[in-house]
PDB file of C-alpha atoms and ligand atoms in Angstrom:
ATOM      1  CA  MET A 299       4.250  84.219  30.309  1.00 51.00           C
ATOM      2  CA  SER A 300       6.572  81.541  29.041  1.00 52.00           C
ATOM      3  CA  THR A 301       6.226  77.900  30.207  1.00 61.00           C
ATOM      4  CA  ALA A 302       9.739  76.947  29.118  1.00 64.00           C
ATOM      5  CA  ILE A 303      12.181  76.097  31.973  1.00 64.00           C
ATOM      6  CA  PRO A 304      14.977  78.666  32.161  1.00 74.00           C
ATOM      7  CA  ALA A 305      18.326  77.280  30.975  1.00 71.00           C
ATOM      8  CA  ASP A 306      20.148  77.375  34.355  1.00 76.00           C
ATOM      9  CA  GLU A 307      17.193  75.748  36.156  1.00 77.00           C
ATOM     10  CA  ALA A 308      17.091  72.948  33.576  1.00 77.00           C
ATOM     11  CA  ASP A 309      20.811  72.566  34.064  1.00 84.00           C
ATOM     12  CA  SER A 310      20.627  72.124  37.852  1.00 88.00           C
ATOM     13  CA  HIS A 311      17.674  69.777  37.380  1.00 90.00           C
ATOM     14  CA  GLY A 312      19.824  67.630  35.123  1.00 89.00           C
ATOM     15  CA  THR A 313      22.702  67.692  37.635  1.00 91.00           C
ATOM     16  CA  ALA A 314      20.355  66.591  40.428  1.00 92.00           C
ATOM     17  CA  ILE A 315      19.060  63.672  38.379  1.00 93.00           C
ATOM     18  CA  ALA A 316      22.608  62.613  37.500  1.00 93.00           C
ATOM     19  CA  ALA A 317      23.624  62.714  41.180  1.00 93.00           C
ATOM     20  CA  GLU A 318      20.518  60.758  42.135  1.00 95.00           C
ATOM     21  CA  ARG A 319      21.311  58.130  39.525  1.00 95.00           C
ATOM     22  CA  ARG A 320      24.918  57.881  40.703  1.00 95.00           C
ATOM     23  CA  TRP A 321      23.737  57.252  44.257  1.00 96.00           C
ATOM     24  CA  ALA A 322      21.257  54.664  43.033  1.00 97.00           C
ATOM     25  CA  TRP A 323      24.073  52.761  41.340  1.00 97.00           C
ATOM     26  CA  ILE A 324      26.290  52.990  44.429  1.00 97.00           C
ATOM     27  CA  VAL A 325      23.471  51.613  46.603  1.00 98.00           C
ATOM     28  CA  VAL A 326      22.793  48.826  44.092  1.00 98.00           C
ATOM     29  CA  ALA A 327      26.516  47.993  44.091  1.00 98.00           C
ATOM     30  CA  ILE A 328      26.597  47.854  47.934  1.00 98.00           C
ATOM     31  CA  MET A 329      23.531  45.598  47.988  1.00 98.00           C
ATOM     32  CA  ALA A 330      25.025  43.349  45.312  1.00 98.00           C
ATOM     33  CA  LEU A 331      28.262  43.119  47.325  1.00 98.00           C
ATOM     34  CA  LEU A 332      26.378  42.184  50.526  1.00 97.00           C
ATOM     35  CA  VAL A 333      24.297  39.539  48.740  1.00 97.00           C
ATOM     36  CA  ALA A 334      27.465  38.142  47.131  1.00 97.00           C
ATOM     37  CA  MET A 335      29.105  37.985  50.584  1.00 95.00           C
ATOM     38  CA  MET A 336      26.068  36.167  52.017  1.00 94.00           C
ATOM     39  CA  ILE A 337      26.112  33.636  49.190  1.00 94.00           C
ATOM     40  CA  PHE A 338      29.866  33.156  49.498  1.00 92.00           C
ATOM     41  CA  THR A 339      29.918  32.680  53.275  1.00 89.00           C
ATOM     42  CA  GLY A 340      26.841  30.409  53.129  1.00 87.00           C
ATOM     43  CA  LEU A 341      28.398  28.140  50.510  1.00 87.00           C
ATOM     44  CA  HIS A 342      31.842  28.349  52.080  1.00 83.00           C
ATOM     45  CA  TRP A 343      30.626  27.223  55.512  1.00 76.00           C
ATOM     46  CA  SER A 344      28.367  24.511  54.188  1.00 75.00           C
ATOM     47  CA  ALA A 345      31.299  23.219  52.151  1.00 74.00           C
ATOM     48  CA  MET A 346      33.566  23.432  55.215  1.00 72.00           C
ATOM     49  CA  PRO A 347      31.791  22.186  58.341  1.00 66.00           C
ATOM     50  CA  PRO A 348      33.515  22.804  61.694  1.00 66.00           C
ATOM     51  CA  SER A 349      36.598  20.637  61.945  1.00 69.00           C
ATOM     52  CA  ARG A 350      35.838  19.175  65.352  1.00 78.00           C
ATOM     53  CA  VAL A 351      32.396  17.811  66.141  1.00 84.00           C
ATOM     54  CA  GLU A 352      32.183  15.653  69.246  1.00 88.00           C
ATOM     55  CA  THR A 353      28.918  14.024  70.193  1.00 90.00           C
ATOM     56  CA  VAL A 354      27.666  12.405  73.373  1.00 90.00           C
ATOM     57  CA  ASP A 355      24.538  10.348  74.112  1.00 90.00           C
ATOM     58  CA  VAL A 356      22.140  12.461  76.199  1.00 90.00           C
ATOM     59  CA  LYS A 357      20.203   9.388  77.380  1.00 91.00           C
ATOM     60  CA  THR A 358      23.225   7.815  79.087  1.00 91.00           C
ATOM     61  CA  LEU A 359      25.004  11.034  80.066  1.00 88.00           C
ATOM     62  CA  HIS A 360      24.374  10.537  83.800  1.00 87.00           C
ATOM     63  CA  LEU A 361      25.039   6.809  83.767  1.00 90.00           C
ATOM     64  CA  LYS A 362      28.377   6.321  82.074  1.00 90.00           C
ATOM     65  CA  GLY A 363      31.245   8.106  80.430  1.00 90.00           C
ATOM     66  CA  GLU A 364      32.873  11.445  80.899  1.00 92.00           C
ATOM     67  CA  PHE A 365      29.910  13.393  82.265  1.00 93.00           C
ATOM     68  CA  VAL A 366      28.818  11.174  85.159  1.00 93.00           C
ATOM     69  CA  GLU A 367      28.354  13.196  88.345  1.00 91.00           C
ATOM     70  CA  SER A 368      31.540  11.957  90.006  1.00 91.00           C
ATOM     71  CA  ASN A 369      33.618  13.142  87.043  1.00 92.00           C
ATOM     72  CA  LEU A 370      32.278  16.720  86.999  1.00 94.00           C
ATOM     73  CA  GLY A 371      34.401  19.565  88.294  1.00 94.00           C
ATOM     74  CA  THR A 372      38.039  20.460  87.787  1.00 95.00           C
ATOM     75  CA  SER A 373      40.798  17.905  87.370  1.00 94.00           C
ATOM     76  CA  VAL A 374      44.504  18.066  86.692  1.00 93.00           C
ATOM     77  CA  GLY A 375      45.646  15.422  84.212  1.00 90.00           C
ATOM     78  CA  ALA A 376      48.881  13.427  84.377  1.00 88.00           C
ATOM     79  CA  ASP A 377      50.299  15.900  81.855  1.00 90.00           C
ATOM     80  CA  GLY A 378      49.398  18.820  84.144  1.00 88.00           C
ATOM     81  CA  LYS A 379      46.546  20.041  81.966  1.00 93.00           C
ATOM     82  CA  VAL A 380      43.595  21.535  83.816  1.00 95.00           C
ATOM     83  CA  THR A 381      40.144  20.445  82.632  1.00 96.00           C
ATOM     84  CA  VAL A 382      36.743  21.557  83.878  1.00 96.00           C
ATOM     85  CA  ARG A 383      33.848  19.226  83.089  1.00 96.00           C
ATOM     86  CA  LEU A 384      30.357  20.577  83.511  1.00 96.00           C
ATOM     87  CA  ILE A 385      26.794  20.026  82.427  1.00 96.00           C
ATOM     88  CA  ALA A 386      23.942  22.481  82.097  1.00 96.00           C
ATOM     89  CA  GLN A 387      20.288  21.708  82.650  1.00 95.00           C
ATOM     90  CA  GLN A 388      17.151  23.697  83.381  1.00 94.00           C
ATOM     91  CA  TYR A 389      18.050  25.715  85.491  1.00 94.00           C
ATOM     92  CA  SER A 390      21.464  25.099  86.915  1.00 95.00           C
ATOM     93  CA  PHE A 391      25.000  24.171  86.111  1.00 96.00           C
ATOM     94  CA  GLN A 392      26.710  21.207  87.621  1.00 94.00           C
ATOM     95  CA  PRO A 393      28.915  21.953  89.489  1.00 95.00           C
ATOM     96  CA  GLN A 394      27.374  25.194  90.688  1.00 95.00           C
ATOM     97  CA  CYS A 395      30.769  26.490  91.802  1.00 95.00           C
ATOM     98  CA  ILE A 396      33.849  25.905  89.671  1.00 95.00           C
ATOM     99  CA  VAL A 397      37.466  26.207  90.833  1.00 96.00           C
ATOM    100  CA  VAL A 398      40.226  27.142  88.408  1.00 96.00           C
ATOM    101  CA  PRO A 399      43.829  28.314  88.765  1.00 96.00           C
ATOM    102  CA  ALA A 400      45.017  31.768  87.699  1.00 96.00           C
ATOM    103  CA  GLY A 401      47.582  32.095  84.930  1.00 94.00           C
ATOM    104  CA  VAL A 402      47.229  28.519  83.661  1.00 94.00           C
ATOM    105  CA  PRO A 403      45.322  27.430  80.532  1.00 95.00           C
ATOM    106  CA  VAL A 404      42.030  25.822  81.552  1.00 95.00           C
ATOM    107  CA  THR A 405      39.986  23.680  79.176  1.00 95.00           C
ATOM    108  CA  PHE A 406      36.233  23.563  79.679  1.00 95.00           C
ATOM    109  CA  ARG A 407      34.362  20.522  78.410  1.00 95.00           C
ATOM    110  CA  GLY A 408      30.621  20.787  78.717  1.00 95.00           C
ATOM    111  CA  THR A 409      27.297  19.664  77.396  1.00 95.00           C
ATOM    112  CA  ALA A 410      23.601  20.115  78.155  1.00 95.00           C
ATOM    113  CA  THR A 411      20.977  17.570  79.109  1.00 94.00           C
ATOM    114  CA  ASP A 412      17.736  19.177  77.974  1.00 94.00           C
ATOM    115  CA  THR A 413      17.938  22.281  75.831  1.00 94.00           C
ATOM    116  CA  ILE A 414      20.512  24.782  74.608  1.00 95.00           C
ATOM    117  CA  HIS A 415      22.266  26.675  77.389  1.00 96.00           C
ATOM    118  CA  GLY A 416      25.440  28.692  77.388  1.00 95.00           C
ATOM    119  CA  PHE A 417      27.775  30.450  79.747  1.00 95.00           C
ATOM    120  CA  VAL A 418      30.075  33.375  80.006  1.00 95.00           C
ATOM    121  CA  VAL A 419      32.531  33.844  82.866  1.00 94.00           C
ATOM    122  CA  GLY A 420      32.607  37.412  84.177  1.00 91.00           C
ATOM    123  CA  ARG A 421      34.337  39.690  81.715  1.00 87.00           C
ATOM    124  CA  THR A 422      36.717  37.026  80.435  1.00 90.00           C
ATOM    125  CA  ASN A 423      36.571  35.492  76.968  1.00 90.00           C
ATOM    126  CA  ALA A 424      35.257  32.220  78.427  1.00 90.00           C
ATOM    127  CA  ASN A 425      32.022  32.086  76.486  1.00 92.00           C
ATOM    128  CA  THR A 426      30.360  29.134  74.785  1.00 93.00           C
ATOM    129  CA  MET A 427      27.078  27.407  74.059  1.00 93.00           C
ATOM    130  CA  LEU A 428      26.191  24.060  75.606  1.00 94.00           C
ATOM    131  CA  ILE A 429      24.112  21.945  73.261  1.00 93.00           C
ATOM    132  CA  PRO A 430      22.454  18.589  74.039  1.00 94.00           C
ATOM    133  CA  ALA A 431      24.285  15.689  72.360  1.00 93.00           C
ATOM    134  CA  PHE A 432      27.360  17.780  71.584  1.00 93.00           C
ATOM    135  CA  VAL A 433      30.492  18.394  73.637  1.00 94.00           C
ATOM    136  CA  SER A 434      31.637  22.002  73.653  1.00 93.00           C
ATOM    137  CA  THR A 435      35.246  22.658  74.468  1.00 93.00           C
ATOM    138  CA  PHE A 436      36.942  25.902  75.182  1.00 90.00           C
ATOM    139  CA  THR A 437      40.394  26.790  76.507  1.00 93.00           C
ATOM    140  CA  THR A 438      41.191  30.035  78.238  1.00 94.00           C
ATOM    141  CA  THR A 439      43.503  31.469  80.885  1.00 95.00           C
ATOM    142  CA  PHE A 440      42.208  33.501  83.815  1.00 95.00           C
ATOM    143  CA  PRO A 441      44.761  36.241  84.434  1.00 93.00           C
ATOM    144  CA  LYS A 442      44.174  36.932  88.120  1.00 93.00           C
ATOM    145  CA  PRO A 443      42.597  35.323  91.175  1.00 95.00           C
ATOM    146  CA  GLY A 444      39.113  36.343  92.203  1.00 94.00           C
ATOM    147  CA  GLU A 445      35.473  35.391  92.185  1.00 94.00           C
ATOM    148  CA  GLN A 446      33.569  35.488  88.890  1.00 93.00           C
ATOM    149  CA  LEU A 447      29.916  35.042  88.058  1.00 95.00           C
ATOM    150  CA  MET A 448      28.940  32.611  85.351  1.00 96.00           C
ATOM    151  CA  PRO A 449      25.421  33.217  84.037  1.00 96.00           C
ATOM    152  CA  CYS A 450      23.611  31.175  81.402  1.00 97.00           C
ATOM    153  CA  HIS A 451      23.403  33.354  78.317  1.00 95.00           C
ATOM    154  CA  GLU A 452      21.121  31.356  76.041  1.00 95.00           C
ATOM    155  CA  TYR A 453      17.424  31.740  76.730  1.00 95.00           C
ATOM    156  CA  CYS A 454      16.484  28.294  78.013  1.00 95.00           C
ATOM    157  CA  GLY A 455      13.041  28.758  79.581  1.00 94.00           C
ATOM    158  CA  THR A 456      11.226  30.569  82.357  1.00 95.00           C
ATOM    159  CA  GLY A 457      14.043  30.009  84.867  1.00 95.00           C
ATOM    160  CA  HIS A 458      16.763  31.269  82.540  1.00 96.00           C
ATOM    161  CA  GLU A 459      17.567  34.460  84.439  1.00 95.00           C
ATOM    162  CA  ALA A 460      18.065  32.488  87.648  1.00 95.00           C
ATOM    163  CA  MET A 461      20.587  30.132  86.059  1.00 96.00           C
ATOM    164  CA  TRP A 462      24.008  30.964  87.463  1.00 94.00           C
ATOM    165  CA  ALA A 463      27.194  29.376  88.637  1.00 95.00           C
ATOM    166  CA  HIS A 464      30.245  30.838  90.338  1.00 95.00           C
ATOM    167  CA  VAL A 465      33.854  30.547  89.287  1.00 96.00           C
ATOM    168  CA  GLN A 466      36.585  30.809  91.904  1.00 95.00           C
ATOM    169  CA  VAL A 467      39.928  31.690  90.356  1.00 96.00           C
ATOM    170  CA  LEU A 468      42.592  30.635  92.879  1.00 95.00           C
ATOM    171  CA  PRO A 469      46.295  31.537  92.920  1.00 96.00           C
ATOM    172  CA  ARG A 470      48.149  28.800  91.023  1.00 94.00           C
ATOM    173  CA  GLU A 471      49.962  27.347  94.066  1.00 94.00           C
ATOM    174  CA  GLU A 472      46.819  27.199  96.173  1.00 94.00           C
ATOM    175  CA  PHE A 473      44.942  25.495  93.351  1.00 94.00           C
ATOM    176  CA  LEU A 474      47.691  22.917  92.811  1.00 92.00           C
ATOM    177  CA  SER A 475      47.940  22.066  96.505  1.00 92.00           C
ATOM    178  CA  ARG A 476      44.184  21.536  96.631  1.00 91.00           C
ATOM    179  CA  ALA A 477      44.289  19.515  93.402  1.00 90.00           C
ATOM    180  CA  ALA A 478      46.970  17.271  94.924  1.00 89.00           C
ATOM    181  CA  ARG A 479      44.508  16.290  97.655  1.00 88.00           C
ATOM    182  CA  ALA A 480      41.420  15.625  95.542  1.00 85.00           C
ATOM    183  CA  GLU A 481      40.802  14.146  92.128  1.00 85.00           C
ATOM    184  CA  ARG A 482      37.936  16.481  91.278  1.00 89.00           C
ATOM    185  CA  LEU A 483      37.686  19.998  92.607  1.00 90.00           C
ATOM    186  CA  THR A 484      34.625  22.161  93.058  1.00 90.00           C
ATOM    187  CA  CYS A 485      33.775  24.936  95.462  1.00 89.00           C
ATOM    188  CA  VAL A 486      30.243  23.686  96.048  1.00 84.00           C
ATOM    189  CA  PRO A 487      29.656  23.795  99.834  1.00 79.00           C
ATOM    190  CA  ARG A 488      29.236  20.318 101.251  1.00 65.00           C
TER     191      ARG A 488
HETATM  192 CU1  CUA B 588      20.164  27.962  80.800  1.00 85.20          CU
HETATM  193 CU2  CUA B 588      19.441  30.055  79.998  1.00 85.20          CU
END
């Protein structure tokens, strides 16, 4: 009995090894590409910090400035721009019910008092983090009137899942007539 490998078997063995090697090189190339991308994006972003960083003093947040209680809610500026100011804290938003107009760009300005929170409004693209000492801003347009839920979406402690607010999207005319009567709008029951 011969121990030599038959010619065709040796041939297919060689083909298999070549294919294996080819795959190994492809995988190495993919890994090298991913590592290169990680290094590039890491260096790129550290060389280019976000263009707009706005800070606020957490210790005096409730006492003076933009985020005092009386200034929270929705306002219409002299230029007609709609701004919602809100703060997040364990485990609620203030205001708990936010009024916005439909079909008009709305700018949210928010911050947090204690830890990182966040919010998303229904299925819209209104979605941001609220970070102590930083002001987050976000502009979006709500296409149609209706009631939306606004849960906190950053784990912020044991009460996280109970942290909600509501957003009432009003028809534009109704919103503007209400805004003409009050400086700050909310839908929090009084
Ligand atoms: Cu606030 Cu989770």
